[in-house]
Structure formats: C-alpha cells, structure tokens
Amino acid sequence: MKRFVYYFAWTLAIVFIVYIGTIIEANIVETARETYELFPRILFAAIFPVILGFLMRLPRFLLERKEQKFGGFDWFKFLAVGVPSLYFVVMTFLPYTSIGAGIPSFMMTSQTSLTTIAYTAGIVFGYVLLDSFHKPDVAQTKTK
C-alpha cells in the first residue's frame, strides 16, 4: 500500500506539472502571437517533453538512489537510445537558431506525425537519461 501511495503521489505531481506546463505554453503562444517570435514557443515544445520523461523516471531513480543501487553510467543504452532521441529534440529547435539556419525543421511541416515523434523522442530522452544510471555489476562488486 505504501508503494501504491508513493507512485500515485508522483502521478498526481506529474499531472500537476503537465497542467502548469499547459498554462505556461498558453502564455508563450500568446506572446508569440503578439511579438511574432517563434523561438520561445519551439524551445518550450522541445524541452517540456524532456522534463516529462525525466519526471516519469524520477520516482524509481530516487528509490534506487535511496537503496544505493548505483555503480556507473550505461553508455551503451545512452548512445543507442538517448543520443538518437536527443537528435530529434535538438532538430525541433535548432533550425530556429543562427547555427541551424537552413536546416528544415520538424515543427514547420504540416505532418503531425513528425511533431509527435519529436515530442515522444523528448520523453524518451528524459527517461533514458536517468535510466542510464545503473546498478553495479555483480562481477564488479565481487572483485572490489
């Protein structure tokens, strides 16, 4: 029962953060309409899903940290899953910077599937970033 309450409380916290995020996004959209400045809106759309993915993994991460189940960083998982998903996140806002001028953006296409993939990649990146911290290998623990 204690575990249920723990996860349910985190779920409510994440729902509240999503609610606050929608309010912030509405303010950013309104400002973008008034100033014709799209970059803050695009940047928020790229970063907010990463924060959500981070928050989805955070409860388990804190439990593992409390139980001291850390031994390193899983570079293979991060490179195989995290870096490609980070690419999609960066490609949502990079074309709107001076560095990425001329690069086609996912956000400018009318295909909602590409935008959805970019948002999902943000959630995946945030989750994998915390999930890459792993338990020590049993073989490593015995040799120490």
Short mmCIF file of N, CA and C in Angstrom, two decimals:
data_model
loop_
_atom_site.label_atom_id
_atom_site.label_comp_id
_atom_site.label_asym_id
_atom_site.label_seq_id
_atom_site.Cartn_x
_atom_site.Cartn_y
_atom_site.Cartn_z
N MET A 1 0.83 -1.19 0.00
CA MET A 1 0.00 0.00 0.00
C MET A 1 0.88 1.26 0.00
N LYS A 2 1.98 1.19 0.72
CA LYS A 2 2.89 2.33 0.78
C LYS A 2 3.47 2.64 -0.60
N ARG A 3 3.80 1.59 -1.33
CA ARG A 3 4.33 1.76 -2.69
C ARG A 3 3.29 2.36 -3.62
N PHE A 4 2.03 1.94 -3.49
CA PHE A 4 0.96 2.49 -4.29
C PHE A 4 0.80 3.98 -4.04
N VAL A 5 0.78 4.37 -2.79
CA VAL A 5 0.64 5.79 -2.43
C VAL A 5 1.82 6.59 -2.97
N TYR A 6 3.00 6.03 -2.89
CA TYR A 6 4.21 6.71 -3.40
C TYR A 6 4.07 7.00 -4.89
N TYR A 7 3.74 5.97 -5.66
CA TYR A 7 3.62 6.15 -7.11
C TYR A 7 2.40 7.00 -7.47
N PHE A 8 1.32 6.87 -6.75
CA PHE A 8 0.14 7.67 -7.02
C PHE A 8 0.42 9.15 -6.75
N ALA A 9 1.15 9.43 -5.69
CA ALA A 9 1.52 10.83 -5.39
C ALA A 9 2.39 11.40 -6.50
N TRP A 10 3.32 10.61 -6.99
CA TRP A 10 4.16 11.06 -8.10
C TRP A 10 3.32 11.28 -9.36
N THR A 11 2.35 10.42 -9.60
CA THR A 11 1.47 10.59 -10.75
C THR A 11 0.70 11.90 -10.64
N LEU A 12 0.18 12.19 -9.48
CA LEU A 12 -0.52 13.46 -9.28
C LEU A 12 0.41 14.65 -9.46
N ALA A 13 1.64 14.52 -8.99
CA ALA A 13 2.61 15.60 -9.16
C ALA A 13 2.92 15.83 -10.64
N ILE A 14 3.07 14.76 -11.39
CA ILE A 14 3.36 14.88 -12.82
C ILE A 14 2.16 15.49 -13.55
N VAL A 15 0.95 15.08 -13.19
CA VAL A 15 -0.26 15.65 -13.79
C VAL A 15 -0.32 17.15 -13.49
N PHE A 16 0.02 17.54 -12.27
CA PHE A 16 0.02 18.96 -11.90
C PHE A 16 1.07 19.72 -12.72
N ILE A 17 2.23 19.13 -12.91
CA ILE A 17 3.28 19.78 -13.70
C ILE A 17 2.85 19.90 -15.16
N VAL A 18 2.16 18.89 -15.68
CA VAL A 18 1.63 18.98 -17.05
C VAL A 18 0.62 20.12 -17.13
N TYR A 19 -0.22 20.25 -16.12
CA TYR A 19 -1.20 21.34 -16.08
C TYR A 19 -0.50 22.70 -16.07
N ILE A 20 0.50 22.84 -15.22
CA ILE A 20 1.27 24.10 -15.17
C ILE A 20 1.95 24.33 -16.51
N GLY A 21 2.47 23.26 -17.12
CA GLY A 21 3.12 23.38 -18.42
C GLY A 21 2.18 23.87 -19.50
N THR A 22 0.93 23.42 -19.47
CA THR A 22 -0.03 23.90 -20.47
C THR A 22 -0.35 25.37 -20.27
N ILE A 23 -0.38 25.81 -19.02
CA ILE A 23 -0.60 27.23 -18.75
C ILE A 23 0.58 28.06 -19.26
N ILE A 24 1.79 27.59 -18.97
CA ILE A 24 2.99 28.29 -19.45
C ILE A 24 3.01 28.31 -20.98
N GLU A 25 2.68 27.18 -21.59
CA GLU A 25 2.66 27.13 -23.06
C GLU A 25 1.63 28.09 -23.63
N ALA A 26 0.47 28.19 -23.01
CA ALA A 26 -0.56 29.12 -23.50
C ALA A 26 -0.04 30.56 -23.43
N ASN A 27 0.68 30.90 -22.36
CA ASN A 27 1.26 32.24 -22.24
C ASN A 27 2.32 32.47 -23.31
N ILE A 28 3.14 31.46 -23.56
CA ILE A 28 4.18 31.59 -24.58
C ILE A 28 3.56 31.74 -25.96
N VAL A 29 2.50 30.98 -26.24
CA VAL A 29 1.81 31.07 -27.53
C VAL A 29 1.21 32.47 -27.70
N GLU A 30 0.60 32.98 -26.66
CA GLU A 30 0.01 34.32 -26.74
C GLU A 30 1.09 35.38 -26.98
N THR A 31 2.22 35.25 -26.30
CA THR A 31 3.33 36.18 -26.52
C THR A 31 3.87 36.05 -27.94
N ALA A 32 3.95 34.83 -28.45
CA ALA A 32 4.43 34.61 -29.81
C ALA A 32 3.49 35.25 -30.83
N ARG A 33 2.21 35.21 -30.57
CA ARG A 33 1.25 35.86 -31.48
C ARG A 33 1.42 37.38 -31.50
N GLU A 34 1.74 37.92 -30.34
CA GLU A 34 1.88 39.38 -30.25
C GLU A 34 3.21 39.87 -30.81
N THR A 35 4.27 39.09 -30.60
CA THR A 35 5.61 39.54 -30.99
C THR A 35 6.14 38.89 -32.26
N TYR A 36 5.44 37.90 -32.77
CA TYR A 36 5.88 37.15 -33.96
C TYR A 36 7.23 36.46 -33.73
N GLU A 37 7.54 36.17 -32.50
CA GLU A 37 8.78 35.49 -32.14
C GLU A 37 8.44 34.03 -31.84
N LEU A 38 8.86 33.11 -32.73
CA LEU A 38 8.51 31.70 -32.59
C LEU A 38 9.49 30.91 -31.73
N PHE A 39 10.72 31.38 -31.58
CA PHE A 39 11.75 30.57 -30.92
C PHE A 39 11.37 30.15 -29.49
N PRO A 40 10.85 31.04 -28.62
CA PRO A 40 10.47 30.56 -27.28
C PRO A 40 9.43 29.44 -27.30
N ARG A 41 8.50 29.55 -28.22
CA ARG A 41 7.46 28.51 -28.33
C ARG A 41 8.06 27.18 -28.76
N ILE A 42 8.93 27.21 -29.74
CA ILE A 42 9.57 26.00 -30.24
C ILE A 42 10.50 25.40 -29.19
N LEU A 43 11.23 26.26 -28.50
CA LEU A 43 12.13 25.78 -27.46
C LEU A 43 11.36 25.10 -26.32
N PHE A 44 10.25 25.70 -25.92
CA PHE A 44 9.42 25.09 -24.88
C PHE A 44 8.88 23.74 -25.35
N ALA A 45 8.45 23.68 -26.61
CA ALA A 45 7.91 22.44 -27.16
C ALA A 45 8.98 21.35 -27.23
N ALA A 46 10.24 21.73 -27.31
CA ALA A 46 11.32 20.75 -27.35
C ALA A 46 11.73 20.32 -25.95
N ILE A 47 11.77 21.25 -25.01
CA ILE A 47 12.30 20.95 -23.68
C ILE A 47 11.26 20.35 -22.74
N PHE A 48 10.01 20.76 -22.84
CA PHE A 48 9.00 20.27 -21.91
C PHE A 48 8.83 18.75 -21.95
N PRO A 49 8.81 18.10 -23.12
CA PRO A 49 8.73 16.63 -23.12
C PRO A 49 9.94 15.96 -22.45
N VAL A 50 11.11 16.57 -22.57
CA VAL A 50 12.29 16.02 -21.89
C VAL A 50 12.08 16.07 -20.38
N ILE A 51 11.54 17.16 -19.90
CA ILE A 51 11.25 17.29 -18.46
C ILE A 51 10.24 16.24 -18.03
N LEU A 52 9.22 16.01 -18.85
CA LEU A 52 8.22 14.98 -18.52
C LEU A 52 8.83 13.59 -18.46
N GLY A 53 9.68 13.26 -19.43
CA GLY A 53 10.36 11.96 -19.40
C GLY A 53 11.25 11.82 -18.18
N PHE A 54 11.92 12.89 -17.84
CA PHE A 54 12.77 12.93 -16.64
C PHE A 54 11.92 12.67 -15.40
N LEU A 55 10.76 13.33 -15.32
CA LEU A 55 9.88 13.16 -14.16
C LEU A 55 9.27 11.76 -14.09
N MET A 56 9.05 11.14 -15.25
CA MET A 56 8.49 9.78 -15.25
C MET A 56 9.47 8.77 -14.67
N ARG A 57 10.75 9.00 -14.83
CA ARG A 57 11.76 8.08 -14.30
C ARG A 57 12.21 8.48 -12.89
N LEU A 58 11.96 9.70 -12.50
CA LEU A 58 12.47 10.21 -11.23
C LEU A 58 12.03 9.41 -9.99
N PRO A 59 10.77 8.97 -9.86
CA PRO A 59 10.40 8.21 -8.66
C PRO A 59 11.25 6.95 -8.47
N ARG A 60 11.43 6.20 -9.54
CA ARG A 60 12.22 4.97 -9.46
C ARG A 60 13.70 5.30 -9.21
N PHE A 61 14.17 6.36 -9.85
CA PHE A 61 15.55 6.80 -9.68
C PHE A 61 15.81 7.14 -8.21
N LEU A 62 14.88 7.84 -7.56
CA LEU A 62 15.06 8.20 -6.16
C LEU A 62 15.04 6.97 -5.25
N LEU A 63 14.18 5.99 -5.58
CA LEU A 63 14.17 4.76 -4.78
C LEU A 63 15.48 4.00 -4.94
N GLU A 64 16.00 3.93 -6.16
CA GLU A 64 17.27 3.25 -6.39
C GLU A 64 18.41 3.98 -5.69
N ARG A 65 18.36 5.28 -5.72
CA ARG A 65 19.41 6.07 -5.05
C ARG A 65 19.37 5.86 -3.54
N LYS A 66 18.15 5.79 -3.01
CA LYS A 66 17.99 5.56 -1.58
C LYS A 66 18.55 4.19 -1.18
N GLU A 67 18.36 3.20 -2.06
CA GLU A 67 18.87 1.86 -1.80
C GLU A 67 20.33 1.71 -2.24
N GLN A 68 20.93 2.78 -2.74
CA GLN A 68 22.32 2.84 -3.17
C GLN A 68 22.62 1.76 -4.21
N LYS A 69 21.82 1.76 -5.26
CA LYS A 69 21.99 0.79 -6.34
C LYS A 69 22.65 1.42 -7.55
N PHE A 70 23.67 2.23 -7.33
CA PHE A 70 24.34 2.87 -8.44
C PHE A 70 25.77 2.39 -8.54
N GLY A 71 26.19 2.15 -9.76
CA GLY A 71 27.55 1.71 -9.97
C GLY A 71 28.21 2.39 -11.14
N GLY A 72 27.44 3.08 -11.93
CA GLY A 72 28.02 3.74 -13.08
C GLY A 72 26.96 4.24 -14.03
N PHE A 73 27.41 4.51 -15.23
CA PHE A 73 26.54 5.04 -16.27
C PHE A 73 26.56 4.08 -17.44
N ASP A 74 25.40 3.70 -17.92
CA ASP A 74 25.28 2.76 -19.03
C ASP A 74 25.41 3.53 -20.35
N TRP A 75 26.64 3.63 -20.81
CA TRP A 75 26.92 4.38 -22.03
C TRP A 75 26.29 3.75 -23.25
N PHE A 76 26.21 2.42 -23.28
CA PHE A 76 25.61 1.75 -24.43
C PHE A 76 24.14 2.13 -24.58
N LYS A 77 23.40 2.10 -23.49
CA LYS A 77 21.99 2.49 -23.54
C LYS A 77 21.85 3.96 -23.93
N PHE A 78 22.68 4.80 -23.34
CA PHE A 78 22.60 6.22 -23.63
C PHE A 78 22.93 6.51 -25.10
N LEU A 79 23.98 5.84 -25.62
CA LEU A 79 24.37 6.07 -27.02
C LEU A 79 23.37 5.46 -28.00
N ALA A 80 22.82 4.30 -27.65
CA ALA A 80 21.91 3.60 -28.58
C ALA A 80 20.50 4.20 -28.58
N VAL A 81 20.03 4.69 -27.44
CA VAL A 81 18.67 5.20 -27.35
C VAL A 81 18.65 6.71 -27.08
N GLY A 82 19.48 7.15 -26.16
CA GLY A 82 19.46 8.55 -25.75
C GLY A 82 19.91 9.52 -26.82
N VAL A 83 21.02 9.22 -27.48
CA VAL A 83 21.56 10.15 -28.47
C VAL A 83 20.63 10.29 -29.69
N PRO A 84 20.09 9.20 -30.26
CA PRO A 84 19.14 9.39 -31.36
C PRO A 84 17.89 10.18 -30.95
N SER A 85 17.39 9.94 -29.75
CA SER A 85 16.22 10.71 -29.32
C SER A 85 16.60 12.16 -29.05
N LEU A 86 17.81 12.40 -28.57
CA LEU A 86 18.28 13.77 -28.39
C LEU A 86 18.38 14.49 -29.74
N TYR A 87 18.75 13.75 -30.77
CA TYR A 87 18.81 14.33 -32.12
C TYR A 87 17.45 14.90 -32.52
N PHE A 88 16.38 14.14 -32.30
CA PHE A 88 15.05 14.63 -32.64
C PHE A 88 14.67 15.85 -31.81
N VAL A 89 15.06 15.85 -30.54
CA VAL A 89 14.77 17.00 -29.70
C VAL A 89 15.49 18.24 -30.21
N VAL A 90 16.76 18.10 -30.50
CA VAL A 90 17.55 19.24 -30.97
C VAL A 90 17.06 19.73 -32.32
N MET A 91 16.63 18.81 -33.17
CA MET A 91 16.18 19.21 -34.50
C MET A 91 14.83 19.93 -34.49
N THR A 92 14.15 19.96 -33.35
CA THR A 92 12.91 20.73 -33.28
C THR A 92 13.19 22.22 -33.13
N PHE A 93 14.30 22.57 -32.45
CA PHE A 93 14.56 24.00 -32.25
C PHE A 93 15.83 24.50 -32.94
N LEU A 94 16.74 23.64 -33.32
CA LEU A 94 17.99 24.08 -33.95
C LEU A 94 17.78 24.90 -35.22
N PRO A 95 16.83 24.55 -36.09
CA PRO A 95 16.64 25.36 -37.30
C PRO A 95 16.24 26.81 -37.02
N TYR A 96 15.78 27.09 -35.81
CA TYR A 96 15.37 28.45 -35.46
C TYR A 96 16.50 29.26 -34.84
N THR A 97 17.69 28.69 -34.79
CA THR A 97 18.86 29.40 -34.27
C THR A 97 19.75 29.81 -35.43
N SER A 98 20.72 30.66 -35.13
CA SER A 98 21.65 31.08 -36.18
C SER A 98 22.56 29.93 -36.60
N ILE A 99 22.79 28.98 -35.71
CA ILE A 99 23.64 27.82 -36.02
C ILE A 99 22.96 26.92 -37.05
N GLY A 100 21.66 26.73 -36.90
CA GLY A 100 20.95 25.78 -37.75
C GLY A 100 20.16 26.41 -38.87
N ALA A 101 20.50 27.63 -39.24
CA ALA A 101 19.77 28.28 -40.32
C ALA A 101 19.88 27.46 -41.60
N GLY A 102 18.76 27.26 -42.24
CA GLY A 102 18.74 26.49 -43.48
C GLY A 102 18.42 25.03 -43.30
N ILE A 103 18.41 24.54 -42.08
CA ILE A 103 18.06 23.14 -41.81
C ILE A 103 16.54 23.06 -41.72
N PRO A 104 15.91 22.12 -42.42
CA PRO A 104 14.46 22.01 -42.31
C PRO A 104 14.05 21.54 -40.92
N SER A 105 12.97 22.07 -40.42
CA SER A 105 12.51 21.77 -39.07
C SER A 105 11.33 20.82 -39.09
N PHE A 106 11.24 19.98 -38.06
CA PHE A 106 10.08 19.11 -37.88
C PHE A 106 8.84 19.94 -37.57
N MET A 107 9.04 21.05 -36.88
CA MET A 107 7.93 21.85 -36.41
C MET A 107 7.25 22.62 -37.55
N MET A 108 7.94 22.85 -38.64
CA MET A 108 7.36 23.62 -39.74
C MET A 108 6.57 22.75 -40.72
N THR A 109 6.70 21.44 -40.58
CA THR A 109 5.96 20.58 -41.50
C THR A 109 4.52 20.48 -41.06
N SER A 110 3.67 20.18 -41.98
CA SER A 110 2.26 20.04 -41.64
C SER A 110 1.95 18.62 -41.17
N GLN A 111 2.94 17.76 -41.22
CA GLN A 111 2.73 16.38 -40.79
C GLN A 111 2.82 16.29 -39.27
N THR A 112 1.70 16.02 -38.66
CA THR A 112 1.68 15.94 -37.21
C THR A 112 2.43 14.72 -36.70
N SER A 113 2.61 13.71 -37.53
CA SER A 113 3.33 12.52 -37.07
C SER A 113 4.79 12.86 -36.76
N LEU A 114 5.41 13.72 -37.54
CA LEU A 114 6.80 14.10 -37.24
C LEU A 114 6.89 14.90 -35.94
N THR A 115 5.93 15.76 -35.72
CA THR A 115 5.91 16.53 -34.47
C THR A 115 5.68 15.60 -33.29
N THR A 116 4.78 14.64 -33.45
CA THR A 116 4.52 13.67 -32.38
C THR A 116 5.76 12.84 -32.09
N ILE A 117 6.47 12.44 -33.13
CA ILE A 117 7.70 11.68 -32.94
C ILE A 117 8.73 12.52 -32.19
N ALA A 118 8.83 13.80 -32.53
CA ALA A 118 9.78 14.68 -31.85
C ALA A 118 9.42 14.83 -30.37
N TYR A 119 8.13 14.98 -30.07
CA TYR A 119 7.71 15.08 -28.66
C TYR A 119 7.98 13.78 -27.91
N THR A 120 7.67 12.66 -28.55
CA THR A 120 7.91 11.36 -27.93
C THR A 120 9.40 11.13 -27.71
N ALA A 121 10.21 11.56 -28.66
CA ALA A 121 11.66 11.43 -28.50
C ALA A 121 12.14 12.24 -27.31
N GLY A 122 11.52 13.38 -27.04
CA GLY A 122 11.88 14.16 -25.87
C GLY A 122 11.58 13.43 -24.58
N ILE A 123 10.43 12.79 -24.53
CA ILE A 123 10.07 11.99 -23.35
C ILE A 123 11.04 10.83 -23.18
N VAL A 124 11.35 10.16 -24.28
CA VAL A 124 12.28 9.03 -24.24
C VAL A 124 13.66 9.50 -23.77
N PHE A 125 14.13 10.63 -24.27
CA PHE A 125 15.44 11.13 -23.86
C PHE A 125 15.49 11.44 -22.37
N GLY A 126 14.48 12.12 -21.86
CA GLY A 126 14.45 12.43 -20.44
C GLY A 126 14.44 11.17 -19.58
N TYR A 127 13.68 10.17 -20.01
CA TYR A 127 13.60 8.92 -19.27
C TYR A 127 14.94 8.16 -19.32
N VAL A 128 15.50 8.04 -20.52
CA VAL A 128 16.74 7.27 -20.70
C VAL A 128 17.91 7.96 -20.00
N LEU A 129 17.88 9.27 -19.93
CA LEU A 129 18.95 9.99 -19.25
C LEU A 129 19.09 9.53 -17.80
N LEU A 130 17.97 9.42 -17.10
CA LEU A 130 18.02 8.93 -15.71
C LEU A 130 18.17 7.42 -15.65
N ASP A 131 17.61 6.72 -16.61
CA ASP A 131 17.66 5.26 -16.60
C ASP A 131 19.06 4.73 -16.92
N SER A 132 19.91 5.56 -17.47
CA SER A 132 21.26 5.11 -17.82
C SER A 132 22.15 4.94 -16.59
N PHE A 133 21.76 5.53 -15.48
CA PHE A 133 22.49 5.25 -14.24
C PHE A 133 22.04 3.88 -13.77
N HIS A 134 22.98 2.98 -13.64
CA HIS A 134 22.60 1.59 -13.42
C HIS A 134 23.20 1.02 -12.14
N LYS A 135 22.70 -0.16 -11.82
CA LYS A 135 23.19 -0.91 -10.68
C LYS A 135 24.58 -1.44 -10.99
N PRO A 136 25.40 -1.60 -9.97
CA PRO A 136 26.73 -2.18 -10.24
C PRO A 136 26.60 -3.63 -10.66
N ASP A 137 27.48 -4.04 -11.57
CA ASP A 137 27.51 -5.44 -11.97
C ASP A 137 27.94 -6.30 -10.80
N VAL A 138 27.37 -7.49 -10.71
CA VAL A 138 27.71 -8.41 -9.63
C VAL A 138 29.18 -8.80 -9.72
N ALA A 139 29.69 -8.99 -10.93
CA ALA A 139 31.09 -9.36 -11.11
C ALA A 139 32.02 -8.24 -10.65
N GLN A 140 31.64 -7.00 -10.89
CA GLN A 140 32.45 -5.88 -10.45
C GLN A 140 32.44 -5.76 -8.93
N THR A 141 31.29 -6.01 -8.32
CA THR A 141 31.16 -5.89 -6.87
C THR A 141 32.03 -6.92 -6.17
N LYS A 142 32.12 -8.14 -6.70
CA LYS A 142 32.89 -9.19 -6.07
C LYS A 142 34.37 -8.95 -6.19
N THR A 143 34.82 -8.26 -7.23
CA THR A 143 36.26 -8.03 -7.39
C THR A 143 36.77 -6.89 -6.55
N LYS A 144 35.89 -6.05 -6.03
CA LYS A 144 36.34 -4.90 -5.25
C LYS A 144 36.68 -5.27 -3.85
#
